[in-house]
XYZ file of N, CA and C in Angstrom:
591
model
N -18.893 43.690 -33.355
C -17.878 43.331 -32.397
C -18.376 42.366 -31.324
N -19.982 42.290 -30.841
C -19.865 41.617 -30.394
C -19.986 40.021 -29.937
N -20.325 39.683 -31.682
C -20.509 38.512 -32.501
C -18.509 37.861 -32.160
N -17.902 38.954 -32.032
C -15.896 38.610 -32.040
C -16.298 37.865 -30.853
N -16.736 38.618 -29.885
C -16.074 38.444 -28.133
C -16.425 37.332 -28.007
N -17.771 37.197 -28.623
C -19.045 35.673 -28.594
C -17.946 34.261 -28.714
N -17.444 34.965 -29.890
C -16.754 33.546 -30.580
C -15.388 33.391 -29.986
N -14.869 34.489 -29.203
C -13.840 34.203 -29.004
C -13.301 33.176 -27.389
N -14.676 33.937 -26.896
C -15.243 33.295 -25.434
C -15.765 31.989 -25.657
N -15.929 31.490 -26.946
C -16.534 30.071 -26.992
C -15.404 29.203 -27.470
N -14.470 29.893 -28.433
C -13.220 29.186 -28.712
C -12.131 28.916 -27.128
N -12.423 29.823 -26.369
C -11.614 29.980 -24.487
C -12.138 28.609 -24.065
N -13.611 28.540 -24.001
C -14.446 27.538 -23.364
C -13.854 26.052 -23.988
N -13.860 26.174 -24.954
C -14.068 25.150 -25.830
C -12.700 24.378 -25.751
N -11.274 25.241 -25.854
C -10.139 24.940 -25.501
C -9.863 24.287 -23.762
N -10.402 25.419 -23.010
C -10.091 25.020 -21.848
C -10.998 23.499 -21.320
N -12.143 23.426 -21.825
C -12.764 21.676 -21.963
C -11.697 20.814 -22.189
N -10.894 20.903 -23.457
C -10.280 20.012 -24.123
C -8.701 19.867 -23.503
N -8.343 21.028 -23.051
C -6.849 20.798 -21.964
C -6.780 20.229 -20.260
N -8.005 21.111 -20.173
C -7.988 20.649 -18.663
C -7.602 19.465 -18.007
N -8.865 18.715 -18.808
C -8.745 17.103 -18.429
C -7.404 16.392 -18.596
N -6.705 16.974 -19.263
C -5.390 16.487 -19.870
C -4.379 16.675 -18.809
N -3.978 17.724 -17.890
C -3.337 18.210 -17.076
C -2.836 17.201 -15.976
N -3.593 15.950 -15.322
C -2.672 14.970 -14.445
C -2.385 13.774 -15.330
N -2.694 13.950 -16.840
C -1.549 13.014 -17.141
C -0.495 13.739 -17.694
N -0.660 14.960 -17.976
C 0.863 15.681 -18.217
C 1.662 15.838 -17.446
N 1.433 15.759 -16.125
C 2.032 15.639 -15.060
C 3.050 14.213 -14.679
N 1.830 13.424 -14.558
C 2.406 12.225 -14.631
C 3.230 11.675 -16.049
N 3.228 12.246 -17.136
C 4.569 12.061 -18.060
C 5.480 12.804 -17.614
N 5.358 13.681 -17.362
C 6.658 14.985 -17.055
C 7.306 14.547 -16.356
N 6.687 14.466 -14.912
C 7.221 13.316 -14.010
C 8.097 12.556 -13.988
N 8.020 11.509 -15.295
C 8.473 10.279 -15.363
C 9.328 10.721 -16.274
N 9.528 11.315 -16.823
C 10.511 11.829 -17.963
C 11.191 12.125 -17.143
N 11.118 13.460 -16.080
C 12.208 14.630 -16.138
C 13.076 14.018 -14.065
N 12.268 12.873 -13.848
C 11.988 12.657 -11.994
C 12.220 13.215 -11.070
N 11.811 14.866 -11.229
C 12.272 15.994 -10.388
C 10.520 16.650 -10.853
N 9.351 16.114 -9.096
C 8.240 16.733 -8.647
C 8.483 18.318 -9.561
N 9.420 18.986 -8.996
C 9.121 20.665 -9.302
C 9.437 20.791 -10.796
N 10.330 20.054 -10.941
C 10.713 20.851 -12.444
C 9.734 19.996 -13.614
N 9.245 18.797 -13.099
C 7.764 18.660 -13.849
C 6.649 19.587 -13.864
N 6.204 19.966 -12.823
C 5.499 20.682 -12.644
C 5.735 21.868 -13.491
N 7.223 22.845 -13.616
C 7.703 23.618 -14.094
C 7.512 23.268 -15.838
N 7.476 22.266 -15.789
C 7.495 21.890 -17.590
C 5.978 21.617 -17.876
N 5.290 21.128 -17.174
C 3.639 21.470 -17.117
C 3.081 22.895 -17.431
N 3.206 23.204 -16.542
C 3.226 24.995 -16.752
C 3.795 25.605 -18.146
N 4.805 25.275 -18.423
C 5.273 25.753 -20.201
C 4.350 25.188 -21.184
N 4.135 23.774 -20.876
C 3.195 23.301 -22.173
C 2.178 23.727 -21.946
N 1.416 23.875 -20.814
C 0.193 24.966 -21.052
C 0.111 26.150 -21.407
N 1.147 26.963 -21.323
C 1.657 28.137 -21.623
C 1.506 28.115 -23.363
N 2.903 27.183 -24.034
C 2.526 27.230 -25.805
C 1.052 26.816 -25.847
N 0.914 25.818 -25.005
C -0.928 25.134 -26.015
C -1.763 25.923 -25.693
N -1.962 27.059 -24.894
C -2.859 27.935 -25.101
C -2.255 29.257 -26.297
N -1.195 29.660 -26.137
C -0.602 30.640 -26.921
C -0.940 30.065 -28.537
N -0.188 28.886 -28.789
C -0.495 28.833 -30.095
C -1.898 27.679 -30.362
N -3.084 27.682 -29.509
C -3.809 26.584 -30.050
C -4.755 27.042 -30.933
N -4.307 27.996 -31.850
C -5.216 28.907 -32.925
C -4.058 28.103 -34.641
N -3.070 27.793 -34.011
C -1.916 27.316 -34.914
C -2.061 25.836 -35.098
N -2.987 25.183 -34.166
C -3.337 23.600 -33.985
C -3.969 23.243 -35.686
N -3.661 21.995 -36.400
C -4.128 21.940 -37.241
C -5.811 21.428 -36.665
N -6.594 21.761 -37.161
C -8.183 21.513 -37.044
C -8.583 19.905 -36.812
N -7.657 19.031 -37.716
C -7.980 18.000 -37.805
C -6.876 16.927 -37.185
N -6.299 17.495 -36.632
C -4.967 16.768 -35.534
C -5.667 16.422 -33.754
N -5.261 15.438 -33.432
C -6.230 14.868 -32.269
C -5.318 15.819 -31.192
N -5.844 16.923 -30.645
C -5.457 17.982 -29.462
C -4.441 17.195 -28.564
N -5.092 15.767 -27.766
C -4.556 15.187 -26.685
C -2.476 15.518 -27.064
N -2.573 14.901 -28.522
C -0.915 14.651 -29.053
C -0.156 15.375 -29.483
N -1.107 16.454 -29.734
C -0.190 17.896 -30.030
C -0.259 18.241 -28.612
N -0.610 18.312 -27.922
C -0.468 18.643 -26.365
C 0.859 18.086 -25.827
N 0.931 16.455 -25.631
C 1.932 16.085 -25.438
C 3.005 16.136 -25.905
N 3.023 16.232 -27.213
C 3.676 16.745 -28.316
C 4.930 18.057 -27.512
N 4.347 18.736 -27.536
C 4.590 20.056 -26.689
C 5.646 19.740 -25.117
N 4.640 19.109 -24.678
C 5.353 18.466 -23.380
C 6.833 17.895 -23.638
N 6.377 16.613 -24.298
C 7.536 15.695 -24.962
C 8.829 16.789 -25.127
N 8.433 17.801 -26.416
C 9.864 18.161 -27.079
C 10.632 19.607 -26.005
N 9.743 20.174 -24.856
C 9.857 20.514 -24.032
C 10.804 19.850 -22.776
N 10.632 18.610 -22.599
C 11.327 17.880 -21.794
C 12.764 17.745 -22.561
N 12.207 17.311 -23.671
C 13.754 16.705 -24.522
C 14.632 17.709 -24.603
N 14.065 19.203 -24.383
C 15.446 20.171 -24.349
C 16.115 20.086 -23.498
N 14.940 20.180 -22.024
C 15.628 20.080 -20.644
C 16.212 19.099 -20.362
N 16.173 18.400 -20.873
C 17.484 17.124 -20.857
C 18.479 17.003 -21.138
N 18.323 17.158 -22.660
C 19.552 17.696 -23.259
C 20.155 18.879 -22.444
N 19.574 19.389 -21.775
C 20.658 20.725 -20.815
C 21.000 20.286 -19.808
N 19.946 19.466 -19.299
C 21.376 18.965 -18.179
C 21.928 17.578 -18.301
N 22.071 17.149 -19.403
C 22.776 15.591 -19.862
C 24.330 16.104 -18.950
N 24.802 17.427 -19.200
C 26.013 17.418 -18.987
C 26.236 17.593 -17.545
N 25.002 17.303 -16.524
C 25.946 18.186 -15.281
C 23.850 16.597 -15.107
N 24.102 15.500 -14.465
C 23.558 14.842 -14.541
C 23.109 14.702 -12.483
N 21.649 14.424 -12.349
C 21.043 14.291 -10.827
C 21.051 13.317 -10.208
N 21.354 12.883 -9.148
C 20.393 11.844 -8.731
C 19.193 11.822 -8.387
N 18.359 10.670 -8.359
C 16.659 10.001 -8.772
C 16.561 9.871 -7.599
N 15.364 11.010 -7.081
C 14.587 10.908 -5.878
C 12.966 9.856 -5.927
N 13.803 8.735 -5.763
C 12.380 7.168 -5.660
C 11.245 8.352 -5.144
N 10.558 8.993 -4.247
C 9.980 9.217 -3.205
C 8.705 10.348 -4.752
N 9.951 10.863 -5.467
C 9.312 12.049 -6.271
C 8.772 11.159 -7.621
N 9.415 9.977 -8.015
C 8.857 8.994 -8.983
C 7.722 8.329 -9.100
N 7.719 8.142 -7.680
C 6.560 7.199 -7.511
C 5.174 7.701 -7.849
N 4.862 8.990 -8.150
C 3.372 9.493 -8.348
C 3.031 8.913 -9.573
N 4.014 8.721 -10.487
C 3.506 8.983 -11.770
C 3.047 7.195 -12.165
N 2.988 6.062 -11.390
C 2.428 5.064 -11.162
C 1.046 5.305 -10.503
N -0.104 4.871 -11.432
C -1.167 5.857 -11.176
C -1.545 5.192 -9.598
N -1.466 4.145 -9.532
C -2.537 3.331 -8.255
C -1.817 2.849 -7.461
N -1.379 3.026 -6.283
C -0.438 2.369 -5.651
C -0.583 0.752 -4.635
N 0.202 0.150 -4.850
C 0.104 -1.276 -4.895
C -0.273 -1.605 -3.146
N -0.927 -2.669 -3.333
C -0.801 -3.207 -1.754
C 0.438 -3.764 -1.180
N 0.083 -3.657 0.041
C 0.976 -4.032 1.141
C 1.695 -4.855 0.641
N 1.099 -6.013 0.424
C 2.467 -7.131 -0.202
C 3.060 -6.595 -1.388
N 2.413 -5.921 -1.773
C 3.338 -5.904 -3.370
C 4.647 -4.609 -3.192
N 4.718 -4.169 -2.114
C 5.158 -2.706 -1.818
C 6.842 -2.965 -2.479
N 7.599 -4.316 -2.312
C 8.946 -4.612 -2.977
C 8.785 -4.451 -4.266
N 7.702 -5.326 -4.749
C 7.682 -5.274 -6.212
C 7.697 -4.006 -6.741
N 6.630 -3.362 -6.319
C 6.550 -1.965 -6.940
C 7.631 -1.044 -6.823
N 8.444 -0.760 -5.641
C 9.672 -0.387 -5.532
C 10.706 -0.597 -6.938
N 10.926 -2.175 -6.849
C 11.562 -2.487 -7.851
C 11.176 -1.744 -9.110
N 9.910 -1.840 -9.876
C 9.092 -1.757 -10.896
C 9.755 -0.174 -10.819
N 9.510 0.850 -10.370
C 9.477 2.047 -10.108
C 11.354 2.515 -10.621
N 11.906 1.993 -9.355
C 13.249 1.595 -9.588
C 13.503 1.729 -11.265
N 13.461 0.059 -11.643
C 13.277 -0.286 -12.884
C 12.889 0.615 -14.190
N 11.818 1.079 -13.536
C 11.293 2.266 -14.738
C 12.500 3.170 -15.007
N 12.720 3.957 -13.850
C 13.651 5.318 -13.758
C 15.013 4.972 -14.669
N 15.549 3.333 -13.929
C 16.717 3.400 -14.971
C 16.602 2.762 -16.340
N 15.586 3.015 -17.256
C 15.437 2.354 -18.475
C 16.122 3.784 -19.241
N 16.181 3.077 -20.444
C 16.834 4.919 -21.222
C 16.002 5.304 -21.097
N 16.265 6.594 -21.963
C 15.182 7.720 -21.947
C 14.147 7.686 -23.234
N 14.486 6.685 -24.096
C 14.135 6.553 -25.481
C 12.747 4.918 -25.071
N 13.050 4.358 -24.075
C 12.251 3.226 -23.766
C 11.339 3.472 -22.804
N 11.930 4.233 -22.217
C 11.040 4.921 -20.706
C 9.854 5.918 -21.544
N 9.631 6.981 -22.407
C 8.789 7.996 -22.867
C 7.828 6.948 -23.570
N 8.219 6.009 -24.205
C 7.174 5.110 -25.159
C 6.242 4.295 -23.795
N 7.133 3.813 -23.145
C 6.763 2.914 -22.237
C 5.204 3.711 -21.008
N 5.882 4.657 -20.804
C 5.066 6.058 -19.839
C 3.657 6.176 -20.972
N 4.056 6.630 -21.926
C 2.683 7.044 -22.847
C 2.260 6.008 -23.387
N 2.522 4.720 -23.861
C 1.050 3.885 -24.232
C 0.913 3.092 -22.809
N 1.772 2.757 -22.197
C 1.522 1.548 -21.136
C 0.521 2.501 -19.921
N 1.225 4.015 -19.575
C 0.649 4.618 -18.151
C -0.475 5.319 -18.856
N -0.178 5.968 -20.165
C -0.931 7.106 -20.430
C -1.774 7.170 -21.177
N -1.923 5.296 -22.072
C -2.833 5.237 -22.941
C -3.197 5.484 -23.793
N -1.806 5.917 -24.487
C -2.398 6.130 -25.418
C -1.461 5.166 -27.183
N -2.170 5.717 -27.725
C -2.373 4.743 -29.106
C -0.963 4.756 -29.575
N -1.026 3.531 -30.093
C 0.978 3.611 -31.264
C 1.231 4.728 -31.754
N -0.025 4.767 -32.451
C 0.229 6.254 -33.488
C 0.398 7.491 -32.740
N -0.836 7.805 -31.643
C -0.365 8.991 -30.882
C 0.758 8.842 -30.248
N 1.212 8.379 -29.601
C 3.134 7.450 -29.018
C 3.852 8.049 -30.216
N 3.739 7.778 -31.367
C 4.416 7.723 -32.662
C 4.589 9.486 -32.387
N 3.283 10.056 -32.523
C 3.069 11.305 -33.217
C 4.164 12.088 -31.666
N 3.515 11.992 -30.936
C 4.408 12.651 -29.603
C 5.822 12.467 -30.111
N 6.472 11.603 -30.124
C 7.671 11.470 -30.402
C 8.418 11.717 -31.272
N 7.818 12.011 -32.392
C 8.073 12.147 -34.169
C 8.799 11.299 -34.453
N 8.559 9.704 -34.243
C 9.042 8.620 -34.869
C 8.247 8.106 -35.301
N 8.436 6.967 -36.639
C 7.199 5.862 -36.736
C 7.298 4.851 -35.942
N 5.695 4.320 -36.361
C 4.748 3.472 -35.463
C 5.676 2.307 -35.256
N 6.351 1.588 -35.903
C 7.649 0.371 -35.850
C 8.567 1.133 -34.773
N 8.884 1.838 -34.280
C 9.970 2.342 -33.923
C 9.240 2.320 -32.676
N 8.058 2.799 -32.231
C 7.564 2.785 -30.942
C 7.066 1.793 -30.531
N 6.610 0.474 -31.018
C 6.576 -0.902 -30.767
C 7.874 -1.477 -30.852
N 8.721 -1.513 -31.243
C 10.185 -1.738 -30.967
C 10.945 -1.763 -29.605
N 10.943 0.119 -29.542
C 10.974 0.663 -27.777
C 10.302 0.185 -26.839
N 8.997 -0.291 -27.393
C 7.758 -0.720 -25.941
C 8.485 -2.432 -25.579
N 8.460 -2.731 -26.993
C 8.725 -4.644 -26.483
C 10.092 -4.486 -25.869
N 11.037 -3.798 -26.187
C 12.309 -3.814 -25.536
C 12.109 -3.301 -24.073
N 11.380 -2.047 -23.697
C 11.414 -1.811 -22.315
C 10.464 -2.685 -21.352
N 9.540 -3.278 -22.102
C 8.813 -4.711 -21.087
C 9.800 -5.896 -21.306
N 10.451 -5.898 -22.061
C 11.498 -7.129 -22.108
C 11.979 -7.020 -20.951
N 12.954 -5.293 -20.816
C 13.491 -5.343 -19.704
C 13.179 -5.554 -18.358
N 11.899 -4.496 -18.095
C 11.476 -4.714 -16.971
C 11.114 -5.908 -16.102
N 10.816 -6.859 -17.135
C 10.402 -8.330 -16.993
C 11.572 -9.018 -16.335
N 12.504 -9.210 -17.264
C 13.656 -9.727 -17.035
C 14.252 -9.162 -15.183
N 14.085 -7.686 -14.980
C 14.580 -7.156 -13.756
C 13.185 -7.612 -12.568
N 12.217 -7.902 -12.872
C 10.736 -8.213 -12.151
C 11.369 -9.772 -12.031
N 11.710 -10.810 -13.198
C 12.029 -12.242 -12.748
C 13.490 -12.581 -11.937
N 14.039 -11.653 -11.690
C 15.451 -11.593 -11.169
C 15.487 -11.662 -9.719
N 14.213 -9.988 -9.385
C 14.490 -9.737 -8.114
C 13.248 -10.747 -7.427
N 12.325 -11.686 -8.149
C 11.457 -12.402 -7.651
C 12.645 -13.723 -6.994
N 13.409 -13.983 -8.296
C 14.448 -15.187 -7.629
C 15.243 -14.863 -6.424
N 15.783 -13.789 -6.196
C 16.681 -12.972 -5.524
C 15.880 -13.212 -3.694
N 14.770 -13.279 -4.230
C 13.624 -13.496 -2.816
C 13.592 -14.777 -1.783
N 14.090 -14.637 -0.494
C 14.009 -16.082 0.012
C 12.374 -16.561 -0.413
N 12.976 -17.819 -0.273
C 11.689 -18.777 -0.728
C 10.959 -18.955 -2.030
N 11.415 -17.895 -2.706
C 10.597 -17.676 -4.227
C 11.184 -18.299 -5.370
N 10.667 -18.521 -5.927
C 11.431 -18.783 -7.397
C 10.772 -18.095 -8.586
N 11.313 -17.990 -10.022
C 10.872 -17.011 -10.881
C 9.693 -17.133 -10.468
N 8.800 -16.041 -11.253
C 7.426 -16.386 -11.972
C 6.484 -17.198 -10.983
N 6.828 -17.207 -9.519
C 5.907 -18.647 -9.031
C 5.811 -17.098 -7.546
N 5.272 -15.904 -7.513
C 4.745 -15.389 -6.830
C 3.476 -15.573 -6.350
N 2.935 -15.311 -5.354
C 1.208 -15.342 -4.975
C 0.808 -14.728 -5.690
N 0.732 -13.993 -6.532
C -0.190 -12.900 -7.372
C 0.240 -13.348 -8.828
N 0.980 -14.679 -9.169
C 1.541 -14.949 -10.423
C 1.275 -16.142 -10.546
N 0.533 -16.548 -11.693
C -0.004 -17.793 -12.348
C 1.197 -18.081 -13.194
N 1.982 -19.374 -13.289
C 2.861 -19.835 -14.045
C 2.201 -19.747 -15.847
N 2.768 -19.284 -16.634
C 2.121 -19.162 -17.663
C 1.998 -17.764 -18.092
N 1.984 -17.082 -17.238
C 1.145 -15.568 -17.323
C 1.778 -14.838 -17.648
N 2.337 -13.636 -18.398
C 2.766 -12.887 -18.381
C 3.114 -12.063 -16.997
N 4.373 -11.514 -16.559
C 4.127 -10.268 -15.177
C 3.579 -8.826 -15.536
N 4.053 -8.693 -17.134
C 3.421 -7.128 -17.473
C 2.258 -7.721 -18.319
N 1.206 -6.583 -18.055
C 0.034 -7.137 -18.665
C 0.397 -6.284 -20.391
N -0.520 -6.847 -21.555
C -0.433 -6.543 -22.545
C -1.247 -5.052 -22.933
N -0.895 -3.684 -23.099
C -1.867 -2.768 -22.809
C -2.311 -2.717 -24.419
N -1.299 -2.903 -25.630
C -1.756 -2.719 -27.063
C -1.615 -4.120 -28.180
């Protein structure tokens, strides 16, 4: 028996290594998915809840990070679906975390906008956009979180930087004195969103 406890205390260890680290970007997806601080938090707390309950059910050879999110993801997508019918308004103030670094002084409009921008993309452009662009992670893991294929989540990504772009060159014109694309922090030529994949 006490060869069990050995192994079972090393499988605890071994799990809690591999989730921990994971925990402020689950946050910061939840976040951006659900844009209600508490009830992210509240959906944080559940996916740690299944991924410890069932991480004996994890296939061995499946990358942890995406079954994690995995979890998160189809967790959110209920709570959505429950309140699609009785719908919130978007507290900017509770959004803004999940933008990891926050911008300087001059850029404080842009980022507003950007932030803005994010919140009202769908919900199908916004989750792709959050996990490879904020969260880094790969097409395929994007893919696997979502249970779509890899075309389908490069699809969503170029369409929600299309958009954002398009709403980033709008409110740059919209600016006394500015014109598109010709900001201080913008080289004519350049892309405004950088390329993350």
């Amino acid at each position: 028996m006490p060869s069990d406890r050995t192994s079972q205390r090393s499988n605890m260890t071994d799990m809690a290594c591999l989730i921990e680290p994971m925990i402020p970007a689950l946050r910061r997806y939840a976040r951006g998915l659900l844009r209600d601080r508490a009830a992210a938090d509240d959906l944080v707390q559940d996916c740690l809840e299944r991924a410890i309950t069932h991480w004996s059910r994890r296939r061995q050879d499946s990358d942890p990070r995406a079954w994690v999110f995995t979890i998160l993801h189809n967790l959110a997508m209920t709570r959505v679906r429950r309140q699609a019918s009785r719908p919130q308004p978007v507290d900017l103030a509770a959004v803004e975390d999940w933008v990891p670094v926050p911008p300087a002084q001059e850029d404080g409009l842009r980022y507003r906008a950007l932030v803005q921008t994010l919140s009202q993309l769908p919900e199908d452009q916004r989750a792709v956009l959050l996990l490879v662009g904020i969260e880094d992670l790969s097409y395929a893991a994007a893919a696997e979180v979502l249970g779509i294929p890899i075309g389908t989540v490069m699809s969503r990504l170029s369409r929600a930087r299309e958009r954002l772009s398009r709403t980033i060159d709008r409110n740059d014109s919209s600016q006394p004195g500015q014109s598109p694309n010709h900001s201080p922090h913008h080289s004519p030529g350049q892309p405004l969103l950088r390329r993350v994949k």
